[in-house]
Amino acid sequence: MEFHDVVYQRRSIRTFKDTPLDSTVLEQLVTDATRAPSWANSQPWHITIVTGATLKRIKKRHYERAVAGRGGTADLSVAHRNDFAREAQQNMENWNQQVNETLNKDPQGIATFSQAQATLFNAAAIVYLTVPQNATGWSLYDLGAVGQTLALSATDHGIGSIPAYELVRYPDIVRQETNLQATQLLAMGIALGIPTDSPINTLYTTRMPLTNSLTLLH
Ligand SMILES: Cc1cc2nc3c(=O)[nH]c(=O)nc-3n(C[C@H](O)[C@H](O)[C@H](O)COP(=O)(O)O)c2cc1C
């Protein structure tokens, strides 16, 4: 695919088909993703991908907790909306509206959205991104680049993706099922799969105008 198409066609996908993903393709995505730059080429990341029986167990345990209304205990702290900058709060409000407009087209819309979270989007694979617990913000910067490059490579391979807090909301489940070392911080998860044609997957989010996000000085 053309670079521009890859960037603009990537969007968060929230329900995937049951179709499994080939291990060779998953390895290719990680090979591409780890072309990301990092502090002194430290490559501080570790990537764990779950599919098959392991993923099934994680999904089952996550679902039971999510429907029971258990709060998350993610390794990275979660800020309350009010603690974001005003502009970010407005952007989140706009996103809420866009989500509602998209979901209202579907009578089951709102239920589909929360069901999607609880079922981990019916992902065919989940990619967990980790760094050492004592890593600095620089390593998290590096990890973000890995995540986005992976999502772009997925788009290029015809695979849908979503980076989601939901995937790392109960890190103890992920730790138990993947034998993730206690010294590793579970920073983020990315769900992968073939998108269904559910209306939820048609959401194409806007961005604030460049005048809000760019300072270009001469
Ligand atoms: C750090 C982070 C956490 C996110 N967590 C969730 C989540 O838990 N559930 C969800 O549905 N979407 C989640 N998203 C997806 C965002 O809502 C989405 O990236 C944003 O609205 C922009 O839309 P786009 O990815 O389609 O361009 C998350 C994205 C990021 C980067």
mmCIF file of C-alpha atoms and ligand atoms in Angstrom:
data_model
loop_
_atom_site.group_PDB
_atom_site.id
_atom_site.type_symbol
_atom_site.label_atom_id
_atom_site.label_comp_id
_atom_site.label_asym_id
_atom_site.label_seq_id
_atom_site.Cartn_x
_atom_site.Cartn_y
_atom_site.Cartn_z
ATOM 1 C CA MET A 1 0.000 0.000 0.000
ATOM 2 C CA GLU A 2 1.050 3.608 -0.478
ATOM 3 C CA PHE A 3 2.391 5.180 2.735
ATOM 4 C CA HIS A 4 -0.325 7.864 2.731
ATOM 5 C CA ASP A 5 -3.078 5.233 2.387
ATOM 6 C CA VAL A 6 -1.633 3.188 5.254
ATOM 7 C CA VAL A 7 -1.573 6.214 7.568
ATOM 8 C CA TYR A 8 -5.068 7.409 6.703
ATOM 9 C CA GLN A 9 -6.736 3.990 6.500
ATOM 10 C CA ARG A 10 -5.520 2.909 9.942
ATOM 11 C CA ARG A 11 -8.222 3.416 12.489
ATOM 12 C CA SER A 12 -9.213 1.643 15.655
ATOM 13 C CA ILE A 13 -11.191 -1.533 14.983
ATOM 14 C CA ARG A 14 -13.444 -2.744 17.797
ATOM 15 C CA THR A 15 -14.827 -6.037 16.550
ATOM 16 C CA PHE A 16 -12.889 -8.736 14.758
ATOM 17 C CA LYS A 17 -13.905 -11.879 12.876
ATOM 18 C CA ASP A 18 -13.072 -15.327 14.289
ATOM 19 C CA THR A 19 -10.447 -15.720 11.527
ATOM 20 C CA PRO A 20 -7.039 -16.614 13.046
ATOM 21 C CA LEU A 21 -3.862 -14.781 12.033
ATOM 22 C CA ASP A 22 -0.830 -16.555 10.659
ATOM 23 C CA SER A 23 2.232 -16.656 12.967
ATOM 24 C CA THR A 24 4.513 -15.679 10.088
ATOM 25 C CA VAL A 25 2.479 -12.514 9.525
ATOM 26 C CA LEU A 26 2.546 -11.705 13.257
ATOM 27 C CA GLU A 27 6.326 -12.042 13.216
ATOM 28 C CA GLN A 28 6.505 -9.765 10.176
ATOM 29 C CA LEU A 29 4.467 -7.089 12.004
ATOM 30 C CA VAL A 30 6.893 -7.198 14.936
ATOM 31 C CA THR A 31 9.901 -7.102 12.604
ATOM 32 C CA ASP A 32 8.443 -3.962 11.018
ATOM 33 C CA ALA A 33 7.464 -2.448 14.392
ATOM 34 C CA THR A 34 10.916 -2.844 15.862
ATOM 35 C CA ARG A 35 12.347 -0.630 13.116
ATOM 36 C CA ALA A 36 11.120 2.150 15.441
ATOM 37 C CA PRO A 37 13.848 4.441 16.794
ATOM 38 C CA SER A 38 14.875 4.304 20.441
ATOM 39 C CA TRP A 39 17.213 6.064 22.859
ATOM 40 C CA ALA A 40 20.787 5.089 21.754
ATOM 41 C CA ASN A 41 19.134 2.120 19.980
ATOM 42 C CA SER A 42 18.459 0.682 23.437
ATOM 43 C CA GLN A 43 15.370 -1.175 22.117
ATOM 44 C CA PRO A 44 14.014 -1.318 25.673
ATOM 45 C CA TRP A 45 10.842 -3.124 24.644
ATOM 46 C CA HIS A 46 9.605 -6.664 24.913
ATOM 47 C CA ILE A 47 6.673 -7.879 22.881
ATOM 48 C CA THR A 48 4.438 -10.792 23.870
ATOM 49 C CA ILE A 49 1.736 -11.992 21.482
ATOM 50 C CA VAL A 50 -1.056 -14.301 22.577
ATOM 51 C CA THR A 51 -3.318 -16.342 20.308
ATOM 52 C CA GLY A 52 -5.154 -19.668 20.565
ATOM 53 C CA ALA A 53 -5.782 -21.308 23.946
ATOM 54 C CA THR A 54 -3.849 -18.685 25.949
ATOM 55 C CA LEU A 55 -5.876 -15.875 24.412
ATOM 56 C CA LYS A 56 -9.087 -17.794 25.030
ATOM 57 C CA ARG A 57 -8.267 -18.103 28.755
ATOM 58 C CA ILE A 58 -7.386 -14.398 29.009
ATOM 59 C CA LYS A 59 -10.627 -13.428 27.265
ATOM 60 C CA LYS A 60 -12.712 -15.628 29.581
ATOM 61 C CA ARG A 61 -11.133 -14.272 32.768
ATOM 62 C CA HIS A 62 -11.284 -10.678 31.508
ATOM 63 C CA TYR A 63 -14.949 -11.032 30.580
ATOM 64 C CA GLU A 64 -15.905 -12.405 33.984
ATOM 65 C CA ARG A 65 -14.245 -9.479 35.745
ATOM 66 C CA ALA A 66 -15.504 -6.823 33.329
ATOM 67 C CA VAL A 67 -19.159 -7.873 33.618
ATOM 68 C CA ALA A 68 -18.771 -8.078 37.401
ATOM 69 C CA GLY A 69 -17.799 -4.392 37.220
ATOM 70 C CA ARG A 70 -14.342 -4.878 38.728
ATOM 71 C CA GLY A 71 -12.171 -1.743 38.493
ATOM 72 C CA GLY A 72 -8.918 -1.807 36.559
ATOM 73 C CA THR A 73 -5.437 -2.002 38.089
ATOM 74 C CA ALA A 74 -3.304 -1.113 35.055
ATOM 75 C CA ASP A 75 0.441 -0.759 35.632
ATOM 76 C CA LEU A 76 0.355 2.798 34.262
ATOM 77 C CA SER A 77 -1.795 5.192 36.246
ATOM 78 C CA VAL A 78 -5.076 6.390 34.726
ATOM 79 C CA ALA A 79 -5.836 10.102 34.885
ATOM 80 C CA HIS A 80 -9.348 11.376 35.500
ATOM 81 C CA ARG A 81 -10.743 13.303 32.532
ATOM 82 C CA ASN A 82 -10.814 16.491 34.599
ATOM 83 C CA ASP A 83 -7.064 16.235 35.066
ATOM 84 C CA PHE A 84 -6.412 16.541 31.333
ATOM 85 C CA ALA A 85 -5.723 19.944 29.766
ATOM 86 C CA ARG A 86 -8.875 21.807 28.715
ATOM 87 C CA GLU A 87 -8.195 21.286 25.023
ATOM 88 C CA ALA A 88 -7.736 17.543 25.537
ATOM 89 C CA GLN A 89 -10.999 17.434 27.529
ATOM 90 C CA GLN A 90 -12.771 19.110 24.605
ATOM 91 C CA ASN A 91 -11.237 16.622 22.154
ATOM 92 C CA MET A 92 -12.441 13.736 24.324
ATOM 93 C CA GLU A 93 -15.916 15.285 24.467
ATOM 94 C CA ASN A 94 -15.934 15.556 20.645
ATOM 95 C CA TRP A 95 -14.845 11.924 20.411
ATOM 96 C CA ASN A 96 -17.696 10.874 22.724
ATOM 97 C CA GLN A 97 -20.142 12.640 20.442
ATOM 98 C CA GLN A 98 -18.677 10.983 17.350
ATOM 99 C CA VAL A 99 -18.881 7.577 19.021
ATOM 100 C CA ASN A 100 -22.522 8.183 19.985
ATOM 101 C CA GLU A 101 -23.447 9.347 16.470
ATOM 102 C CA THR A 102 -21.884 6.199 15.002
ATOM 103 C CA LEU A 103 -23.474 3.898 17.570
ATOM 104 C CA ASN A 104 -26.913 5.463 17.256
ATOM 105 C CA LYS A 105 -27.049 4.174 13.664
ATOM 106 C CA ASP A 106 -27.209 0.688 15.161
ATOM 107 C CA PRO A 107 -30.068 -0.239 17.581
ATOM 108 C CA GLN A 108 -27.597 -2.444 19.480
ATOM 109 C CA GLY A 109 -24.866 0.204 19.198
ATOM 110 C CA ILE A 110 -24.182 1.142 22.817
ATOM 111 C CA ALA A 111 -24.373 -2.488 23.919
ATOM 112 C CA THR A 112 -22.018 -3.465 21.075
ATOM 113 C CA PHE A 113 -19.466 -0.918 22.278
ATOM 114 C CA SER A 114 -19.329 -2.147 25.870
ATOM 115 C CA GLN A 115 -19.574 -5.772 24.760
ATOM 116 C CA ALA A 116 -16.598 -5.140 22.470
ATOM 117 C CA GLN A 117 -14.532 -3.972 25.456
ATOM 118 C CA ALA A 118 -15.565 -6.849 27.716
ATOM 119 C CA THR A 119 -14.823 -9.454 25.011
ATOM 120 C CA LEU A 120 -11.471 -7.838 24.172
ATOM 121 C CA PHE A 121 -12.837 -6.971 20.738
ATOM 122 C CA ASN A 122 -12.915 -10.692 19.850
ATOM 123 C CA ALA A 123 -9.266 -10.194 18.888
ATOM 124 C CA ALA A 124 -7.517 -12.920 16.912
ATOM 125 C CA ALA A 125 -4.264 -11.908 18.625
ATOM 126 C CA ILE A 126 -3.249 -9.527 21.391
ATOM 127 C CA VAL A 127 0.149 -7.858 21.375
ATOM 128 C CA TYR A 128 1.425 -6.827 24.814
ATOM 129 C CA LEU A 129 4.090 -4.140 24.920
ATOM 130 C CA THR A 130 6.324 -4.090 27.973
ATOM 131 C CA VAL A 131 9.387 -2.257 29.261
ATOM 132 C CA PRO A 132 11.378 -2.806 32.484
ATOM 133 C CA GLN A 133 9.577 -1.495 35.577
ATOM 134 C CA ASN A 134 12.359 1.048 36.193
ATOM 135 C CA ALA A 135 12.273 2.384 32.616
ATOM 136 C CA THR A 136 12.080 6.143 32.164
ATOM 137 C CA GLY A 137 9.644 8.163 30.069
ATOM 138 C CA TRP A 138 12.126 7.900 27.195
ATOM 139 C CA SER A 139 11.526 4.163 26.956
ATOM 140 C CA LEU A 140 7.751 4.730 26.953
ATOM 141 C CA TYR A 141 8.299 7.159 24.073
ATOM 142 C CA ASP A 142 10.194 4.376 22.240
ATOM 143 C CA LEU A 143 7.424 1.878 23.006
ATOM 144 C CA GLY A 144 4.763 4.198 21.549
ATOM 145 C CA ALA A 145 6.702 4.315 18.300
ATOM 146 C CA VAL A 146 6.761 0.507 18.227
ATOM 147 C CA GLY A 147 3.007 0.367 18.796
ATOM 148 C CA GLN A 148 2.145 2.787 16.029
ATOM 149 C CA THR A 149 4.547 1.184 13.559
ATOM 150 C CA LEU A 150 2.989 -2.183 14.335
ATOM 151 C CA ALA A 151 -0.521 -0.805 13.753
ATOM 152 C CA LEU A 152 0.576 0.722 10.435
ATOM 153 C CA SER A 153 2.197 -2.530 9.335
ATOM 154 C CA ALA A 154 -1.021 -4.350 10.266
ATOM 155 C CA THR A 155 -3.022 -1.980 8.040
ATOM 156 C CA ASP A 156 -0.533 -2.618 5.248
ATOM 157 C CA HIS A 157 -1.165 -6.368 5.661
ATOM 158 C CA GLY A 158 -4.975 -5.960 5.626
ATOM 159 C CA ILE A 159 -5.211 -6.535 9.386
ATOM 160 C CA GLY A 160 -7.229 -4.324 11.735
ATOM 161 C CA SER A 161 -5.891 -3.101 15.060
ATOM 162 C CA ILE A 162 -6.738 -1.170 18.208
ATOM 163 C CA PRO A 163 -4.424 0.033 20.952
ATOM 164 C CA ALA A 164 -6.501 -0.216 24.115
ATOM 165 C CA TYR A 165 -6.271 0.368 27.841
ATOM 166 C CA GLU A 166 -8.956 -2.309 28.120
ATOM 167 C CA LEU A 167 -6.365 -4.920 27.100
ATOM 168 C CA VAL A 168 -4.088 -4.104 30.049
ATOM 169 C CA ARG A 169 -6.766 -3.204 32.573
ATOM 170 C CA TYR A 170 -6.263 -6.401 34.611
ATOM 171 C CA PRO A 171 -2.496 -6.937 34.400
ATOM 172 C CA ASP A 172 -2.500 -9.785 36.941
ATOM 173 C CA ILE A 173 -4.502 -11.938 34.498
ATOM 174 C CA VAL A 174 -2.037 -11.185 31.693
ATOM 175 C CA ARG A 175 0.924 -11.883 34.015
ATOM 176 C CA GLN A 176 -0.454 -15.236 35.126
ATOM 177 C CA GLU A 177 -1.384 -16.404 31.635
ATOM 178 C CA THR A 178 1.811 -15.242 29.880
ATOM 179 C CA ASN A 179 4.405 -15.739 32.636
ATOM 180 C CA LEU A 180 5.348 -12.095 32.185
ATOM 181 C CA GLN A 181 8.234 -11.294 34.511
ATOM 182 C CA ALA A 182 7.363 -9.135 37.523
ATOM 183 C CA THR A 183 10.227 -6.819 36.501
ATOM 184 C CA GLN A 184 8.373 -5.933 33.279
ATOM 185 C CA LEU A 185 5.833 -3.099 33.211
ATOM 186 C CA LEU A 186 2.796 -3.967 31.098
ATOM 187 C CA ALA A 187 2.406 -0.641 29.328
ATOM 188 C CA MET A 188 -0.005 -1.277 26.487
ATOM 189 C CA GLY A 189 -1.923 -3.834 24.451
ATOM 190 C CA ILE A 190 -2.862 -3.868 20.793
ATOM 191 C CA ALA A 191 -5.641 -6.149 19.547
ATOM 192 C CA LEU A 192 -5.354 -7.507 16.021
ATOM 193 C CA GLY A 193 -7.681 -9.307 13.656
ATOM 194 C CA ILE A 194 -9.741 -9.130 10.513
ATOM 195 C CA PRO A 195 -12.409 -6.395 10.945
ATOM 196 C CA THR A 196 -16.097 -7.341 10.873
ATOM 197 C CA ASP A 197 -18.468 -5.050 8.964
ATOM 198 C CA SER A 198 -20.151 -3.869 12.182
ATOM 199 C CA PRO A 199 -21.078 -0.123 12.182
ATOM 200 C CA ILE A 200 -18.760 0.272 15.202
ATOM 201 C CA ASN A 201 -15.832 -0.270 12.832
ATOM 202 C CA THR A 202 -16.899 2.592 10.557
ATOM 203 C CA LEU A 203 -15.916 5.200 13.166
ATOM 204 C CA TYR A 204 -13.332 7.469 11.565
ATOM 205 C CA THR A 205 -12.242 10.032 14.134
ATOM 206 C CA THR A 206 -11.451 13.655 13.387
ATOM 207 C CA ARG A 207 -8.373 15.598 14.476
ATOM 208 C CA MET A 208 -8.243 19.141 15.790
ATOM 209 C CA PRO A 209 -7.047 21.746 13.264
ATOM 210 C CA LEU A 210 -3.322 22.185 12.797
ATOM 211 C CA THR A 211 -3.606 25.695 14.204
ATOM 212 C CA ASN A 212 -4.307 24.068 17.602
ATOM 213 C CA SER A 213 -1.504 21.513 17.516
ATOM 214 C CA LEU A 214 1.312 23.129 15.571
ATOM 215 C CA THR A 215 3.631 26.032 16.264
ATOM 216 C CA LEU A 216 5.685 26.688 13.138
ATOM 217 C CA LEU A 217 8.279 29.368 13.575
ATOM 218 C CA HIS A 218 10.439 31.020 10.917
HETATM 219 C C1 LIG B 1 -3.406 4.852 25.063
HETATM 220 C C2 LIG B 1 -4.686 4.480 24.353
HETATM 221 C C3 LIG B 1 -5.681 3.797 25.040
HETATM 222 C C4 LIG B 1 -6.871 3.453 24.391
HETATM 223 N N1 LIG B 1 -7.813 2.699 25.058
HETATM 224 C C5 LIG B 1 -8.949 2.338 24.422
HETATM 225 C C6 LIG B 1 -9.891 1.492 25.068
HETATM 226 O O1 LIG B 1 -9.690 1.001 26.189
HETATM 227 N N2 LIG B 1 -11.029 1.177 24.409
HETATM 228 C C7 LIG B 1 -11.285 1.653 23.147
HETATM 229 O O2 LIG B 1 -12.348 1.342 22.611
HETATM 230 N N3 LIG B 1 -10.403 2.437 22.505
HETATM 231 C C8 LIG B 1 -9.228 2.775 23.087
HETATM 232 N N4 LIG B 1 -8.280 3.517 22.418
HETATM 233 C C9 LIG B 1 -8.513 3.922 21.029
HETATM 234 C C10 LIG B 1 -8.783 5.428 20.939
HETATM 235 O O3 LIG B 1 -10.098 5.684 21.351
HETATM 236 C C11 LIG B 1 -8.542 5.874 19.477
HETATM 237 O O4 LIG B 1 -7.183 5.657 19.148
HETATM 238 C C12 LIG B 1 -8.877 7.356 19.268
HETATM 239 O O5 LIG B 1 -10.225 7.597 19.506
HETATM 240 C C13 LIG B 1 -8.518 7.788 17.842
HETATM 241 O O6 LIG B 1 -9.212 6.997 16.914
HETATM 242 P P1 LIG B 1 -8.467 6.116 15.805
HETATM 243 O O7 LIG B 1 -7.504 5.183 16.496
HETATM 244 O O8 LIG B 1 -9.580 5.363 15.136
HETATM 245 O O9 LIG B 1 -7.738 7.045 14.882
HETATM 246 C C14 LIG B 1 -7.075 3.841 23.030
HETATM 247 C C15 LIG B 1 -6.043 4.500 22.346
HETATM 248 C C16 LIG B 1 -4.857 4.786 22.981
HETATM 249 C C17 LIG B 1 -3.743 5.454 22.177
#
